[in-house]
Amino acid sequence: TDCHVVIVDDLVQSGGTLRMCAHACRSGGALSVSCFVPHGVFPNDSWQNFKAEDYRYFWLTDSCPGTAAQVAGRAPFEVLSLAPLIAKVACRMGQAQLDAPPAAGGCV
């Protein structure tokens, strides 16, 4: 009770499961609820079921570009870019294949 709850799921479509979990958390005394879902598919604009008054934050990545574009700038959504992570992994993989240390100004 009296805490901020973050629900983590790998994928959301209609959002029914997340909404039921959030309701259970609030019923149990959570002060606020946020969600983190890497893959926000949201067919039929089902992202509209998530209102700012019900969720403190809803973080999702840009793995589904259409959804990311639809929710960008709309509370409670915050779109996190996968590009920096992918670039970092690709750079490290390239270095490993070359068996060379990171170049100055190279990978972070």
XYZ file of C-alpha atoms in Angstrom:
108
model
C 0.000 0.000 0.000
C 0.964 3.625 -0.409
C 3.440 2.909 -3.194
C 3.986 3.447 -6.895
C 3.587 0.208 -8.852
C 5.176 -0.471 -12.232
C 3.652 -3.299 -14.257
C 6.037 -4.864 -16.782
C 4.827 -6.937 -19.722
C 6.536 -7.934 -22.953
C 3.695 -7.071 -25.329
C 0.349 -5.315 -25.204
C -2.489 -5.519 -27.676
C -5.930 -4.642 -26.319
C -4.501 -3.951 -22.865
C -7.132 -5.925 -20.975
C -4.624 -7.780 -18.816
C -2.723 -4.607 -17.941
C -5.917 -2.790 -17.044
C -7.013 -5.662 -14.773
C -3.591 -5.707 -13.080
C -3.679 -1.943 -12.595
C -7.158 -2.164 -11.083
C -5.990 -4.878 -8.664
C -2.992 -2.740 -7.657
C -5.169 0.291 -6.981
C -7.646 -1.849 -5.044
C -4.712 -3.074 -2.969
C -3.750 0.480 -2.054
C -1.250 1.538 -4.718
C -0.993 5.323 -4.904
C -0.239 5.214 -8.618
C 0.351 2.723 -11.409
C 2.675 2.847 -14.414
C 3.350 0.323 -17.167
C 6.439 -0.619 -19.157
C 5.851 -2.623 -22.325
C 8.579 -2.942 -24.982
C 6.155 -3.888 -27.771
C 2.985 -1.795 -27.921
C 1.025 -3.369 -30.773
C -2.365 -1.800 -29.897
C -4.556 -2.926 -32.833
C -7.636 -0.824 -33.542
C -6.210 2.133 -31.602
C -6.656 0.240 -28.324
C -3.975 2.506 -26.805
C -6.847 4.919 -26.251
C -7.995 2.691 -23.356
C -5.071 4.014 -21.288
C -5.873 7.430 -19.834
C -3.492 9.820 -18.087
C -5.771 9.999 -15.057
C -5.412 6.220 -14.572
C -1.683 5.751 -15.233
C 1.241 7.816 -14.029
C 3.406 6.699 -16.975
C 3.123 4.227 -19.801
C 6.553 3.552 -21.290
C 6.892 1.675 -24.555
C 9.596 1.423 -27.170
C 9.503 2.348 -30.826
C 9.619 -1.343 -31.838
C 6.153 -0.841 -33.363
C 6.703 2.428 -35.265
C 3.054 3.002 -36.143
C 1.986 2.830 -32.519
C 4.950 4.924 -31.390
C 3.928 7.661 -33.816
C 0.296 7.567 -32.645
C 1.068 7.873 -28.922
C 4.077 10.209 -29.072
C 3.424 13.294 -26.963
C 0.169 11.934 -25.513
C -0.023 11.387 -21.769
C 0.528 8.953 -20.142
C 2.739 7.576 -22.937
C 6.471 8.006 -23.263
C 8.195 6.388 -26.236
C 11.717 5.093 -25.629
C 13.960 4.720 -28.668
C 15.679 1.399 -29.242
C 18.220 3.000 -31.615
C 20.922 3.804 -29.009
C 20.788 0.279 -27.573
C 20.901 -1.355 -31.001
C 23.814 0.868 -32.062
C 25.711 0.011 -28.887
C 25.236 -3.735 -29.371
C 26.126 -3.555 -33.076
C 29.290 -1.592 -32.319
C 30.378 -4.062 -29.643
C 29.651 -7.003 -31.933
C 31.768 -5.425 -34.635
C 34.645 -4.935 -32.210
C 34.371 -8.499 -30.969
C 34.593 -9.796 -34.522
C 37.698 -7.711 -35.079
C 39.038 -8.758 -31.665
C 40.108 -5.172 -31.164
C 39.712 -2.768 -28.245
C 37.217 0.083 -28.612
C 38.495 2.918 -30.733
C 38.694 6.378 -29.210
C 35.309 8.034 -29.659
C 33.857 4.664 -30.716
C 31.376 2.583 -28.780
C 29.947 3.791 -25.520
